[in-house]
């Protein structure tokens, strides 16, 4: 897989092929498959996995550490893939995750990751727009307890702004329709939360099963294992 240059360089691997996304163009990339006439059609899953994880004092980046024998980021990606959306996108930055990711995903390299999580979401929606997706559902690579059913339920929401509700805790995955992408911040540590604060009347909470807790520290990892 190859990463492009610029502030947000993008490397694309879809369908087991290698391609490069630069300057709004796509070369030699794979194509997404339709999954039927349902509300998941045209919706892409996005796993945000670009941060440095500075609170995690381990020998490796936290996303490469195993939970139940599986790399943390792979658990999140596998859940997103199992939701059977049109495309599954992983945004990486601080650490190379290619060795633990499946070939079916599209990988975006965010070279601006130090400017906050918003840059990863911006890279994802820019790419999603170039592919013709009408919405993205984004989640985090450090949430091992979010199942495929949560990704699917949020993807099927009939609105532009939806968030998973885990027994009263509103956490990712979050669905953002294309009509709202231009309102997302371009930098900083917040993305979807900015929209939900500014436009609470648009937010639809979707009841989901699972555990939305993330892994930030070594102690968190020990609890999961």
Tab-separated table of C-alpha atoms in Angstrom:
chain	number	residue	atom	x	y	z
A	1	UNK	CA	0.000	0.000	0.000
A	2	UNK	CA	1.245	3.454	-0.872
A	3	UNK	CA	0.606	6.765	0.828
A	4	UNK	CA	0.227	10.002	-1.068
A	5	UNK	CA	1.925	13.266	-0.181
A	6	UNK	CA	0.557	16.480	1.257
A	7	UNK	CA	-0.935	17.347	4.608
A	8	UNK	CA	-3.315	14.425	4.359
A	9	UNK	CA	-1.765	11.718	2.237
A	10	UNK	CA	-4.010	8.827	1.328
A	11	UNK	CA	-3.142	5.270	0.481
A	12	UNK	CA	-5.984	3.112	-0.800
A	13	UNK	CA	-6.334	-0.641	-0.813
A	14	UNK	CA	-9.697	-1.961	-1.854
A	15	UNK	CA	-10.571	-5.481	-2.896
A	16	UNK	CA	-7.009	-6.638	-2.349
A	17	UNK	CA	-5.606	-4.153	-4.873
A	18	UNK	CA	-3.272	-1.248	-4.306
A	19	UNK	CA	-4.119	2.260	-5.384
A	20	UNK	CA	-3.325	5.861	-4.536
A	21	UNK	CA	-5.710	8.716	-3.858
A	22	UNK	CA	-4.108	12.097	-4.505
A	23	UNK	CA	-5.479	15.476	-5.559
A	24	UNK	CA	-9.007	14.090	-5.630
A	25	UNK	CA	-8.200	11.309	-8.122
A	26	UNK	CA	-8.250	7.546	-7.697
A	27	UNK	CA	-5.950	5.211	-9.573
A	28	UNK	CA	-6.041	1.442	-9.677
A	29	UNK	CA	-8.412	1.155	-6.711
A	30	UNK	CA	-11.085	-1.455	-6.044
A	31	UNK	CA	-14.804	-0.888	-6.407
A	32	UNK	CA	-17.426	-1.266	-3.700
A	33	UNK	CA	-20.277	-3.737	-4.070
A	34	UNK	CA	-23.968	-2.970	-3.539
A	35	UNK	CA	-25.645	-4.911	-0.761
A	36	UNK	CA	-29.299	-4.548	-1.774
A	37	UNK	CA	-31.926	-1.853	-1.589
A	38	UNK	CA	-31.767	-1.078	2.100
A	39	UNK	CA	-30.702	1.861	4.195
A	40	UNK	CA	-27.100	0.657	4.341
A	41	UNK	CA	-26.712	1.202	0.604
A	42	UNK	CA	-24.217	3.996	-0.030
A	43	UNK	CA	-23.007	4.063	3.586
A	44	UNK	CA	-19.324	3.564	4.457
A	45	UNK	CA	-17.866	2.469	7.787
A	46	UNK	CA	-14.896	4.498	9.041
A	47	UNK	CA	-12.576	3.255	11.797
A	48	UNK	CA	-10.534	6.125	13.249
A	49	UNK	CA	-7.090	4.797	14.188
A	50	UNK	CA	-4.603	7.623	13.626
A	51	UNK	CA	-3.795	8.905	17.116
A	52	UNK	CA	-0.612	8.370	19.112
A	53	UNK	CA	-2.343	6.965	22.206
A	54	UNK	CA	-0.088	8.973	24.513
A	55	UNK	CA	-1.824	7.796	27.709
A	56	UNK	CA	-0.902	4.191	26.938
A	57	UNK	CA	2.443	3.403	28.569
A	58	UNK	CA	3.144	0.113	26.842
A	59	UNK	CA	5.953	-1.305	24.731
A	60	UNK	CA	3.808	-1.093	21.595
A	61	UNK	CA	1.133	1.238	20.330
A	62	UNK	CA	-2.129	0.301	22.016
A	63	UNK	CA	-3.875	-0.524	18.745
A	64	UNK	CA	-1.345	-3.299	18.122
A	65	UNK	CA	-1.803	-4.832	21.570
A	66	UNK	CA	-4.027	-7.883	21.759
A	67	UNK	CA	-7.430	-8.191	23.370
A	68	UNK	CA	-8.502	-11.809	23.567
A	69	UNK	CA	-5.670	-12.791	21.240
A	70	UNK	CA	-6.622	-10.279	18.521
A	71	UNK	CA	-4.976	-6.870	17.902
A	72	UNK	CA	-7.171	-4.133	19.340
A	73	UNK	CA	-7.658	-2.300	16.053
A	74	UNK	CA	-8.425	-5.563	14.237
A	75	UNK	CA	-11.320	-6.255	16.617
A	76	UNK	CA	-12.866	-2.895	15.753
A	77	UNK	CA	-12.246	-3.335	12.039
A	78	UNK	CA	-13.688	-6.853	11.984
A	79	UNK	CA	-16.873	-5.595	13.660
A	80	UNK	CA	-17.196	-2.805	11.097
A	81	UNK	CA	-16.646	-5.241	8.229
A	82	UNK	CA	-19.224	-7.657	9.606
A	83	UNK	CA	-21.851	-4.891	9.491
A	84	UNK	CA	-21.729	-5.329	5.703
A	85	UNK	CA	-21.716	-1.686	4.670
A	86	UNK	CA	-20.700	-0.544	1.191
A	87	UNK	CA	-17.058	0.034	2.146
A	88	UNK	CA	-14.929	-0.128	5.276
A	89	UNK	CA	-12.298	2.586	5.666
A	90	UNK	CA	-9.488	2.705	8.234
A	91	UNK	CA	-7.710	6.010	8.867
A	92	UNK	CA	-4.225	5.518	10.315
A	93	UNK	CA	-1.498	8.018	11.111
A	94	UNK	CA	0.842	7.742	14.090
A	95	UNK	CA	1.588	4.041	13.627
A	96	UNK	CA	1.629	1.668	10.668
A	97	UNK	CA	-1.240	-0.809	11.064
A	98	UNK	CA	-1.059	-2.498	7.673
A	99	UNK	CA	0.290	-5.794	9.003
A	100	UNK	CA	-2.794	-6.375	11.167
A	101	UNK	CA	-5.499	-5.123	8.795
A	102	UNK	CA	-7.481	-7.339	6.412
A	103	UNK	CA	-7.181	-6.836	2.665
A	104	UNK	CA	-10.868	-5.952	2.327
A	105	UNK	CA	-10.493	-2.514	3.913
A	106	UNK	CA	-9.538	0.811	2.381
A	107	UNK	CA	-6.642	2.415	4.260
A	108	UNK	CA	-6.216	6.189	4.414
A	109	UNK	CA	-2.933	7.601	5.729
A	110	UNK	CA	-3.533	10.846	7.634
A	111	UNK	CA	-0.248	12.736	7.781
A	112	UNK	CA	-1.935	15.528	9.750
A	113	UNK	CA	-2.946	13.272	12.649
A	114	UNK	CA	-1.128	15.471	15.209
A	115	UNK	CA	-3.701	18.196	14.516
A	116	UNK	CA	-6.439	16.091	16.065
A	117	UNK	CA	-9.074	13.473	15.353
A	118	UNK	CA	-11.049	15.919	13.221
A	119	UNK	CA	-8.370	15.654	10.527
A	120	UNK	CA	-8.989	11.913	10.245
A	121	UNK	CA	-12.724	12.367	9.873
A	122	UNK	CA	-12.114	15.104	7.301
A	123	UNK	CA	-9.886	12.756	5.302
A	124	UNK	CA	-12.524	10.033	5.482
A	125	UNK	CA	-15.455	12.154	4.303
A	126	UNK	CA	-13.347	13.654	1.516
A	127	UNK	CA	-12.582	10.160	0.272
A	128	UNK	CA	-16.180	9.000	0.825
A	129	UNK	CA	-17.422	11.892	-1.276
A	130	UNK	CA	-15.102	10.922	-4.110
A	131	UNK	CA	-16.603	7.425	-4.005
A	132	UNK	CA	-20.180	8.629	-4.056
A	133	UNK	CA	-21.131	7.516	-0.543
A	134	UNK	CA	-24.136	9.311	0.942
A	135	UNK	CA	-23.176	8.810	4.601
A	136	UNK	CA	-20.380	7.535	6.826
A	137	UNK	CA	-20.597	5.700	10.124
A	138	UNK	CA	-17.471	6.273	12.155
A	139	UNK	CA	-16.168	4.468	15.198
A	140	UNK	CA	-12.884	4.235	17.055
A	141	UNK	CA	-10.153	1.650	16.735
A	142	UNK	CA	-9.774	1.389	20.521
A	143	UNK	CA	-13.342	0.208	21.273
A	144	UNK	CA	-13.139	-3.605	21.352
A	145	UNK	CA	-16.647	-4.160	22.724
A	146	UNK	CA	-18.693	-2.493	19.982
A	147	UNK	CA	-20.292	-5.290	17.922
A	148	UNK	CA	-21.243	-5.414	14.264
A	149	UNK	CA	-24.897	-5.054	15.248
A	150	UNK	CA	-24.196	-1.551	16.598
A	151	UNK	CA	-22.473	-0.490	13.374
A	152	UNK	CA	-25.378	-1.857	11.337
A	153	UNK	CA	-28.097	-0.303	13.499
A	154	UNK	CA	-26.545	3.160	13.298
A	155	UNK	CA	-25.945	2.783	9.555
A	156	UNK	CA	-29.637	1.998	9.020
A	157	UNK	CA	-30.856	5.120	10.844
A	158	UNK	CA	-33.104	7.205	8.601
A	159	UNK	CA	-31.437	10.532	9.393
A	160	UNK	CA	-28.245	12.514	8.823
A	161	UNK	CA	-26.998	12.423	12.422
A	162	UNK	CA	-27.315	9.314	14.584
A	163	UNK	CA	-25.351	7.976	17.537
A	164	UNK	CA	-25.284	4.610	19.267
A	165	UNK	CA	-26.926	4.560	22.693
A	166	UNK	CA	-25.508	1.889	24.987
A	167	UNK	CA	-27.916	1.887	27.906
A	168	UNK	CA	-27.890	5.666	28.178
A	169	UNK	CA	-24.257	6.188	27.155
A	170	UNK	CA	-24.062	7.871	23.760
A	171	UNK	CA	-20.846	6.805	22.093
A	172	UNK	CA	-19.560	5.919	18.632
A	173	UNK	CA	-20.473	4.564	16.144
A	174	UNK	CA	-21.952	7.808	14.774
A	175	UNK	CA	-23.670	8.252	11.429
A	176	UNK	CA	-23.114	11.522	9.542
A	177	UNK	CA	-24.934	12.145	6.281
A	178	UNK	CA	-23.265	13.900	3.371
A	179	UNK	CA	-25.439	16.986	3.902
A	180	UNK	CA	-23.531	17.651	7.143
A	181	UNK	CA	-19.969	16.915	6.049
A	182	UNK	CA	-19.208	20.539	5.236
A	183	UNK	CA	-20.082	21.474	8.835
A	184	UNK	CA	-17.429	19.213	10.373
A	185	UNK	CA	-14.332	20.858	11.904
A	186	UNK	CA	-11.093	20.398	9.983
A	187	UNK	CA	-8.779	20.275	13.019
A	188	UNK	CA	-9.002	19.553	16.730
A	189	UNK	CA	-9.876	16.572	18.873
A	190	UNK	CA	-13.609	16.591	18.200
A	191	UNK	CA	-15.534	15.698	15.082
A	192	UNK	CA	-19.054	14.365	15.359
A	193	UNK	CA	-19.458	15.723	18.876
A	194	UNK	CA	-19.252	19.256	17.511
A	195	UNK	CA	-22.233	18.609	15.261
A	196	UNK	CA	-24.227	16.971	18.036
A	197	UNK	CA	-23.676	19.953	20.332
A	198	UNK	CA	-24.531	22.502	17.663
A	199	UNK	CA	-27.534	20.678	16.207
A	200	UNK	CA	-29.011	18.527	19.006
A	201	UNK	CA	-32.408	18.562	17.302
A	202	UNK	CA	-30.947	16.468	14.471
A	203	UNK	CA	-29.528	13.731	16.683
A	204	UNK	CA	-31.232	10.345	16.715
A	205	UNK	CA	-30.074	7.959	19.466
A	206	UNK	CA	-30.051	4.335	18.341
A	207	UNK	CA	-30.333	1.681	21.107
A	208	UNK	CA	-27.424	-0.760	20.753
A	209	UNK	CA	-26.023	-3.785	22.516
A	210	UNK	CA	-22.355	-3.950	23.466
A	211	UNK	CA	-19.719	-2.204	25.541
A	212	UNK	CA	-18.590	1.217	24.263
A	213	UNK	CA	-15.637	1.596	26.666
A	214	UNK	CA	-12.348	2.417	24.990
A	215	UNK	CA	-8.825	1.385	25.923
A	216	UNK	CA	-6.618	4.340	26.826
A	217	UNK	CA	-4.220	2.905	29.424
A	218	UNK	CA	-2.408	-0.305	30.292
A	219	UNK	CA	-4.846	-0.775	33.153
A	220	UNK	CA	-7.743	-0.591	30.698
A	221	UNK	CA	-6.073	-3.295	28.608
A	222	UNK	CA	-5.589	-5.537	31.640
A	223	UNK	CA	-9.277	-5.227	32.503
A	224	UNK	CA	-10.273	-6.391	29.048
A	225	UNK	CA	-7.868	-9.330	29.195
